[in-house]
């Protein structure tokens, strides 16, 4: 389903079955301004992480900050499911969101990670049915054998501010934004940033690597 909160448009790969996708990406609606409650969440979760630090130190002295942040983030995003992600992808995501929260007070939540092939196939078939062609469907979705969600190396994140942070600093964790029309979609690419694409079915754009800056 589409990332909740500030998402206004997305491909069917991230859409609920039965919901008709937009015919085209609307760049003016892709990222909405931060909501007041998002700022409140950031402050509260960061304070919670700090308050949990002494307990985390008793449990894991060498990783107390990481553990405290994970506990605090689990309280903010209780419905998250990181199962099915590759170990490296999961570790990179946890490290990135720990850094984002502790250093900059930014929250990064997971909306969608690993997907079963049958789920991805259903979403792609729905895209074909809705758009009327495989070519148009690929603007919104990918078949299972091409989807990095199925491979366990793709992450759909929220909120928009967290995605901005990840786009800027994700490189140090090998996490990169890949598509112009999906600010929430990141992939674990340890071999370096991939070429940026306009949408999932588009060819790579020459000279445009996924943009992110090291921390």
PDB file of C-alpha atoms in Angstrom:
ATOM      1  CA  UNK A   1       0.000   0.000   0.000  1.00  0.00           C
ATOM      2  CA  UNK A   2       1.172   3.590  -0.404  1.00  0.00           C
ATOM      3  CA  UNK A   3       3.325   4.996   2.344  1.00  0.00           C
ATOM      4  CA  UNK A   4       0.956   6.711   4.786  1.00  0.00           C
ATOM      5  CA  UNK A   5       1.211  10.323   5.816  1.00  0.00           C
ATOM      6  CA  UNK A   6       2.517  12.721   3.192  1.00  0.00           C
ATOM      7  CA  UNK A   7       2.340  10.469   0.137  1.00  0.00           C
ATOM      8  CA  UNK A   8       0.197  11.792  -2.662  1.00  0.00           C
ATOM      9  CA  UNK A   9       1.149   9.620  -5.618  1.00  0.00           C
ATOM     10  CA  UNK A  10       2.824   6.286  -6.231  1.00  0.00           C
ATOM     11  CA  UNK A  11       2.953   3.255  -8.437  1.00  0.00           C
ATOM     12  CA  UNK A  12       0.699   0.259  -7.919  1.00  0.00           C
ATOM     13  CA  UNK A  13       3.588  -1.670  -6.439  1.00  0.00           C
ATOM     14  CA  UNK A  14       2.872   0.416  -3.356  1.00  0.00           C
ATOM     15  CA  UNK A  15      -0.902   0.611  -3.789  1.00  0.00           C
ATOM     16  CA  UNK A  16      -3.707  -1.274  -2.146  1.00  0.00           C
ATOM     17  CA  UNK A  17      -5.436  -3.805  -4.410  1.00  0.00           C
ATOM     18  CA  UNK A  18      -8.560  -2.293  -5.933  1.00  0.00           C
ATOM     19  CA  UNK A  19      -7.366   1.295  -5.610  1.00  0.00           C
ATOM     20  CA  UNK A  20      -6.959   3.009  -8.962  1.00  0.00           C
ATOM     21  CA  UNK A  21      -3.559   4.636  -9.379  1.00  0.00           C
ATOM     22  CA  UNK A  22      -3.029   8.078 -10.850  1.00  0.00           C
ATOM     23  CA  UNK A  23      -2.374   8.099 -14.560  1.00  0.00           C
ATOM     24  CA  UNK A  24       0.873  10.002 -14.069  1.00  0.00           C
ATOM     25  CA  UNK A  25       3.145  11.194 -11.342  1.00  0.00           C
ATOM     26  CA  UNK A  26       2.329  14.654 -10.037  1.00  0.00           C
ATOM     27  CA  UNK A  27       5.637  16.226  -8.974  1.00  0.00           C
ATOM     28  CA  UNK A  28       3.907  19.092  -7.194  1.00  0.00           C
ATOM     29  CA  UNK A  29       2.182  16.595  -4.894  1.00  0.00           C
ATOM     30  CA  UNK A  30       5.089  14.242  -4.332  1.00  0.00           C
ATOM     31  CA  UNK A  31       6.290  15.788  -1.076  1.00  0.00           C
ATOM     32  CA  UNK A  32       3.996  17.813   1.129  1.00  0.00           C
ATOM     33  CA  UNK A  33       5.165  20.138   3.912  1.00  0.00           C
ATOM     34  CA  UNK A  34       5.878  18.589   7.280  1.00  0.00           C
ATOM     35  CA  UNK A  35       2.925  18.336   9.614  1.00  0.00           C
ATOM     36  CA  UNK A  36       3.059  19.763  13.133  1.00  0.00           C
ATOM     37  CA  UNK A  37       2.540  16.342  14.644  1.00  0.00           C
ATOM     38  CA  UNK A  38       5.605  15.029  12.799  1.00  0.00           C
ATOM     39  CA  UNK A  39       7.730  17.576  14.668  1.00  0.00           C
ATOM     40  CA  UNK A  40       6.141  16.465  17.941  1.00  0.00           C
ATOM     41  CA  UNK A  41       6.884  12.831  17.125  1.00  0.00           C
ATOM     42  CA  UNK A  42      10.535  13.647  16.405  1.00  0.00           C
ATOM     43  CA  UNK A  43      10.991  15.448  19.714  1.00  0.00           C
ATOM     44  CA  UNK A  44       9.203  12.802  21.772  1.00  0.00           C
ATOM     45  CA  UNK A  45      10.990   9.831  20.182  1.00  0.00           C
ATOM     46  CA  UNK A  46      14.387  11.453  20.573  1.00  0.00           C
ATOM     47  CA  UNK A  47      13.694  12.194  24.238  1.00  0.00           C
ATOM     48  CA  UNK A  48      12.559   8.608  24.685  1.00  0.00           C
ATOM     49  CA  UNK A  49      15.792   7.317  23.174  1.00  0.00           C
ATOM     50  CA  UNK A  50      17.831   9.480  25.525  1.00  0.00           C
ATOM     51  CA  UNK A  51      15.823   8.329  28.541  1.00  0.00           C
ATOM     52  CA  UNK A  52      16.319   4.682  27.552  1.00  0.00           C
ATOM     53  CA  UNK A  53      20.079   5.019  27.194  1.00  0.00           C
ATOM     54  CA  UNK A  54      20.966   3.953  30.778  1.00  0.00           C
ATOM     55  CA  UNK A  55      18.916   0.770  30.442  1.00  0.00           C
ATOM     56  CA  UNK A  56      20.365   0.086  27.008  1.00  0.00           C
ATOM     57  CA  UNK A  57      23.865   0.487  28.443  1.00  0.00           C
ATOM     58  CA  UNK A  58      23.141  -2.272  30.933  1.00  0.00           C
ATOM     59  CA  UNK A  59      21.884  -4.566  28.163  1.00  0.00           C
ATOM     60  CA  UNK A  60      24.475  -3.765  25.493  1.00  0.00           C
ATOM     61  CA  UNK A  61      27.284  -1.516  26.773  1.00  0.00           C
ATOM     62  CA  UNK A  62      29.028  -1.251  23.421  1.00  0.00           C
ATOM     63  CA  UNK A  63      25.853  -0.618  21.438  1.00  0.00           C
ATOM     64  CA  UNK A  64      23.768   1.293  23.951  1.00  0.00           C
ATOM     65  CA  UNK A  65      22.964   4.210  21.650  1.00  0.00           C
ATOM     66  CA  UNK A  66      21.889   1.913  18.843  1.00  0.00           C
ATOM     67  CA  UNK A  67      19.725  -0.215  21.140  1.00  0.00           C
ATOM     68  CA  UNK A  68      18.087   2.800  22.786  1.00  0.00           C
ATOM     69  CA  UNK A  69      17.213   4.269  19.404  1.00  0.00           C
ATOM     70  CA  UNK A  70      15.784   0.977  18.149  1.00  0.00           C
ATOM     71  CA  UNK A  71      13.576   0.699  21.240  1.00  0.00           C
ATOM     72  CA  UNK A  72      12.338   4.259  20.798  1.00  0.00           C
ATOM     73  CA  UNK A  73      11.673   3.772  17.076  1.00  0.00           C
ATOM     74  CA  UNK A  74       9.786   0.542  17.769  1.00  0.00           C
ATOM     75  CA  UNK A  75       7.481   2.517  20.059  1.00  0.00           C
ATOM     76  CA  UNK A  76       6.844   5.070  17.299  1.00  0.00           C
ATOM     77  CA  UNK A  77       6.424   2.504  14.501  1.00  0.00           C
ATOM     78  CA  UNK A  78       4.980  -0.589  16.230  1.00  0.00           C
ATOM     79  CA  UNK A  79       3.547  -2.141  13.059  1.00  0.00           C
ATOM     80  CA  UNK A  80       6.840  -2.283  11.171  1.00  0.00           C
ATOM     81  CA  UNK A  81       8.012  -5.604   9.782  1.00  0.00           C
ATOM     82  CA  UNK A  82      11.659  -5.955   8.802  1.00  0.00           C
ATOM     83  CA  UNK A  83      11.488  -9.721   8.331  1.00  0.00           C
ATOM     84  CA  UNK A  84      12.485 -10.939   4.895  1.00  0.00           C
ATOM     85  CA  UNK A  85      15.033  -8.181   4.321  1.00  0.00           C
ATOM     86  CA  UNK A  86      18.524  -9.445   3.703  1.00  0.00           C
ATOM     87  CA  UNK A  87      20.692  -9.233   6.841  1.00  0.00           C
ATOM     88  CA  UNK A  88      22.858  -6.550   5.244  1.00  0.00           C
ATOM     89  CA  UNK A  89      19.852  -4.473   4.197  1.00  0.00           C
ATOM     90  CA  UNK A  90      18.277  -4.721   7.637  1.00  0.00           C
ATOM     91  CA  UNK A  91      21.534  -3.789   9.360  1.00  0.00           C
ATOM     92  CA  UNK A  92      22.070  -0.816   7.040  1.00  0.00           C
ATOM     93  CA  UNK A  93      18.544   0.460   7.623  1.00  0.00           C
ATOM     94  CA  UNK A  94      18.818   0.137  11.394  1.00  0.00           C
ATOM     95  CA  UNK A  95      22.169   1.915  11.414  1.00  0.00           C
ATOM     96  CA  UNK A  96      20.900   4.719   9.195  1.00  0.00           C
ATOM     97  CA  UNK A  97      17.787   5.403  11.246  1.00  0.00           C
ATOM     98  CA  UNK A  98      19.825   5.313  14.471  1.00  0.00           C
ATOM     99  CA  UNK A  99      22.150   7.958  13.083  1.00  0.00           C
ATOM    100  CA  UNK A 100      19.230  10.020  11.809  1.00  0.00           C
ATOM    101  CA  UNK A 101      17.462   9.996  15.163  1.00  0.00           C
ATOM    102  CA  UNK A 102      20.416  10.443  17.505  1.00  0.00           C
ATOM    103  CA  UNK A 103      22.413  12.970  15.514  1.00  0.00           C
ATOM    104  CA  UNK A 104      19.735  14.958  13.693  1.00  0.00           C
ATOM    105  CA  UNK A 105      16.460  14.142  15.422  1.00  0.00           C
ATOM    106  CA  UNK A 106      14.901  12.721  12.248  1.00  0.00           C
ATOM    107  CA  UNK A 107      12.556   9.748  12.157  1.00  0.00           C
ATOM    108  CA  UNK A 108      12.716   7.100   9.446  1.00  0.00           C
ATOM    109  CA  UNK A 109       9.953   4.530   9.455  1.00  0.00           C
ATOM    110  CA  UNK A 110       9.485   1.502   7.217  1.00  0.00           C
ATOM    111  CA  UNK A 111       6.245   1.276   5.255  1.00  0.00           C
ATOM    112  CA  UNK A 112       7.138  -1.704   3.074  1.00  0.00           C
ATOM    113  CA  UNK A 113      10.191  -3.931   2.896  1.00  0.00           C
ATOM    114  CA  UNK A 114      10.263  -7.508   1.711  1.00  0.00           C
ATOM    115  CA  UNK A 115       7.332  -8.817  -0.341  1.00  0.00           C
ATOM    116  CA  UNK A 116       6.461 -12.343  -1.318  1.00  0.00           C
ATOM    117  CA  UNK A 117       6.645 -13.013  -5.056  1.00  0.00           C
ATOM    118  CA  UNK A 118       2.945 -13.873  -5.198  1.00  0.00           C
ATOM    119  CA  UNK A 119       2.066 -10.499  -3.641  1.00  0.00           C
ATOM    120  CA  UNK A 120       4.246  -8.648  -6.119  1.00  0.00           C
ATOM    121  CA  UNK A 121       2.760 -10.642  -8.989  1.00  0.00           C
ATOM    122  CA  UNK A 122      -0.733  -9.701  -7.908  1.00  0.00           C
ATOM    123  CA  UNK A 123       0.211  -6.020  -7.728  1.00  0.00           C
ATOM    124  CA  UNK A 124       1.820  -6.135 -11.154  1.00  0.00           C
ATOM    125  CA  UNK A 125      -1.185  -7.911 -12.689  1.00  0.00           C
ATOM    126  CA  UNK A 126      -3.413  -5.254 -11.165  1.00  0.00           C
ATOM    127  CA  UNK A 127      -1.213  -2.575 -12.717  1.00  0.00           C
ATOM    128  CA  UNK A 128      -1.545  -4.186 -16.144  1.00  0.00           C
ATOM    129  CA  UNK A 129      -5.292  -4.412 -15.767  1.00  0.00           C
ATOM    130  CA  UNK A 130      -5.642  -0.816 -14.678  1.00  0.00           C
ATOM    131  CA  UNK A 131      -3.293   0.758 -17.221  1.00  0.00           C
ATOM    132  CA  UNK A 132      -4.156  -1.503 -20.152  1.00  0.00           C
ATOM    133  CA  UNK A 133      -0.611  -2.485 -21.095  1.00  0.00           C
ATOM    134  CA  UNK A 134       2.522  -4.016 -19.656  1.00  0.00           C
ATOM    135  CA  UNK A 135       4.586  -0.991 -20.694  1.00  0.00           C
ATOM    136  CA  UNK A 136       2.368   1.450 -18.806  1.00  0.00           C
ATOM    137  CA  UNK A 137       2.112  -0.881 -15.844  1.00  0.00           C
ATOM    138  CA  UNK A 138       5.892  -0.799 -15.481  1.00  0.00           C
ATOM    139  CA  UNK A 139       5.690   2.907 -14.670  1.00  0.00           C
ATOM    140  CA  UNK A 140       3.956   1.888 -11.466  1.00  0.00           C
ATOM    141  CA  UNK A 141       5.088  -1.651 -10.751  1.00  0.00           C
ATOM    142  CA  UNK A 142       7.640  -4.313 -11.594  1.00  0.00           C
ATOM    143  CA  UNK A 143       7.124  -8.053 -12.035  1.00  0.00           C
ATOM    144  CA  UNK A 144       8.408 -10.231  -9.188  1.00  0.00           C
ATOM    145  CA  UNK A 145      11.633 -11.299 -10.872  1.00  0.00           C
ATOM    146  CA  UNK A 146      12.676  -7.637 -11.232  1.00  0.00           C
ATOM    147  CA  UNK A 147      11.437  -6.292  -7.913  1.00  0.00           C
ATOM    148  CA  UNK A 148      14.017  -5.607  -5.245  1.00  0.00           C
ATOM    149  CA  UNK A 149      11.244  -5.811  -2.676  1.00  0.00           C
ATOM    150  CA  UNK A 150      11.021  -9.499  -3.496  1.00  0.00           C
ATOM    151  CA  UNK A 151      14.806  -9.757  -3.252  1.00  0.00           C
ATOM    152  CA  UNK A 152      14.678  -8.175   0.203  1.00  0.00           C
ATOM    153  CA  UNK A 153      16.883  -5.195  -0.656  1.00  0.00           C
ATOM    154  CA  UNK A 154      14.272  -2.440  -1.144  1.00  0.00           C
ATOM    155  CA  UNK A 155      12.734  -0.160   1.462  1.00  0.00           C
ATOM    156  CA  UNK A 156       9.761   2.185   1.287  1.00  0.00           C
ATOM    157  CA  UNK A 157      10.163   4.760   4.038  1.00  0.00           C
ATOM    158  CA  UNK A 158       8.268   7.566   5.737  1.00  0.00           C
ATOM    159  CA  UNK A 159       7.790  10.406   6.535  1.00  0.00           C
ATOM    160  CA  UNK A 160       9.014  12.740   3.798  1.00  0.00           C
ATOM    161  CA  UNK A 161      11.516  14.425   6.100  1.00  0.00           C
ATOM    162  CA  UNK A 162      13.051  11.060   6.926  1.00  0.00           C
ATOM    163  CA  UNK A 163      13.291  10.250   3.227  1.00  0.00           C
ATOM    164  CA  UNK A 164      15.057  13.563   2.605  1.00  0.00           C
ATOM    165  CA  UNK A 165      17.581  12.696   5.291  1.00  0.00           C
ATOM    166  CA  UNK A 166      18.134   9.250   3.810  1.00  0.00           C
ATOM    167  CA  UNK A 167      18.596  10.655   0.329  1.00  0.00           C
ATOM    168  CA  UNK A 168      21.194  13.081   1.651  1.00  0.00           C
ATOM    169  CA  UNK A 169      23.118  10.777   3.981  1.00  0.00           C
ATOM    170  CA  UNK A 170      22.170   7.258   2.908  1.00  0.00           C
ATOM    171  CA  UNK A 171      25.295   6.647   0.860  1.00  0.00           C
ATOM    172  CA  UNK A 172      27.400   5.887   3.926  1.00  0.00           C
ATOM    173  CA  UNK A 173      24.977   3.024   4.625  1.00  0.00           C
ATOM    174  CA  UNK A 174      24.743   1.957   0.940  1.00  0.00           C
ATOM    175  CA  UNK A 175      21.104   3.067   0.791  1.00  0.00           C
ATOM    176  CA  UNK A 176      20.130   5.000  -2.324  1.00  0.00           C
ATOM    177  CA  UNK A 177      17.053   6.554  -3.846  1.00  0.00           C
ATOM    178  CA  UNK A 178      16.526   5.051  -7.285  1.00  0.00           C
ATOM    179  CA  UNK A 179      13.398   6.559  -8.898  1.00  0.00           C
ATOM    180  CA  UNK A 180      12.448  10.182  -9.566  1.00  0.00           C
ATOM    181  CA  UNK A 181       8.766   9.442  -9.037  1.00  0.00           C
ATOM    182  CA  UNK A 182       9.193   7.697  -5.681  1.00  0.00           C
ATOM    183  CA  UNK A 183      10.802   9.735  -2.948  1.00  0.00           C
ATOM    184  CA  UNK A 184      10.071   6.945  -0.466  1.00  0.00           C
ATOM    185  CA  UNK A 185      11.786   4.066  -2.330  1.00  0.00           C
ATOM    186  CA  UNK A 186      15.389   3.225  -1.416  1.00  0.00           C
ATOM    187  CA  UNK A 187      17.563   0.251  -2.227  1.00  0.00           C
ATOM    188  CA  UNK A 188      20.566  -1.324  -0.593  1.00  0.00           C
ATOM    189  CA  UNK A 189      23.365  -1.144  -3.159  1.00  0.00           C
ATOM    190  CA  UNK A 190      26.755  -1.989  -1.598  1.00  0.00           C
ATOM    191  CA  UNK A 191      28.478  -1.789  -4.991  1.00  0.00           C
ATOM    192  CA  UNK A 192      27.744   1.933  -5.264  1.00  0.00           C
ATOM    193  CA  UNK A 193      24.890   4.238  -6.289  1.00  0.00           C
ATOM    194  CA  UNK A 194      22.854   3.004  -9.250  1.00  0.00           C
ATOM    195  CA  UNK A 195      21.872   5.197 -12.150  1.00  0.00           C
ATOM    196  CA  UNK A 196      18.774   7.219 -11.313  1.00  0.00           C
ATOM    197  CA  UNK A 197      15.612   6.292 -13.251  1.00  0.00           C
ATOM    198  CA  UNK A 198      12.504   8.351 -13.956  1.00  0.00           C
ATOM    199  CA  UNK A 199      10.309   5.449 -12.837  1.00  0.00           C
ATOM    200  CA  UNK A 200      10.645   1.681 -12.277  1.00  0.00           C
ATOM    201  CA  UNK A 201      10.266   0.761 -15.943  1.00  0.00           C
ATOM    202  CA  UNK A 202      12.499   3.498 -17.331  1.00  0.00           C
ATOM    203  CA  UNK A 203      16.073   2.970 -18.531  1.00  0.00           C
ATOM    204  CA  UNK A 204      18.894   4.445 -16.410  1.00  0.00           C
ATOM    205  CA  UNK A 205      19.670   8.100 -17.069  1.00  0.00           C
ATOM    206  CA  UNK A 206      23.249   8.479 -18.200  1.00  0.00           C
ATOM    207  CA  UNK A 207      25.421  10.520 -15.909  1.00  0.00           C
ATOM    208  CA  UNK A 208      22.833  10.599 -13.135  1.00  0.00           C
ATOM    209  CA  UNK A 209      23.803   8.398 -10.264  1.00  0.00           C
ATOM    210  CA  UNK A 210      21.424   8.226  -7.340  1.00  0.00           C
ATOM    211  CA  UNK A 211      22.098  11.386  -5.374  1.00  0.00           C
ATOM    212  CA  UNK A 212      23.089  11.152  -1.748  1.00  0.00           C
ATOM    213  CA  UNK A 213      25.845  12.685   0.303  1.00  0.00           C
ATOM    214  CA  UNK A 214      28.099  11.038   2.813  1.00  0.00           C
ATOM    215  CA  UNK A 215      27.551  12.006   6.445  1.00  0.00           C
TER     216      UNK A 215
END
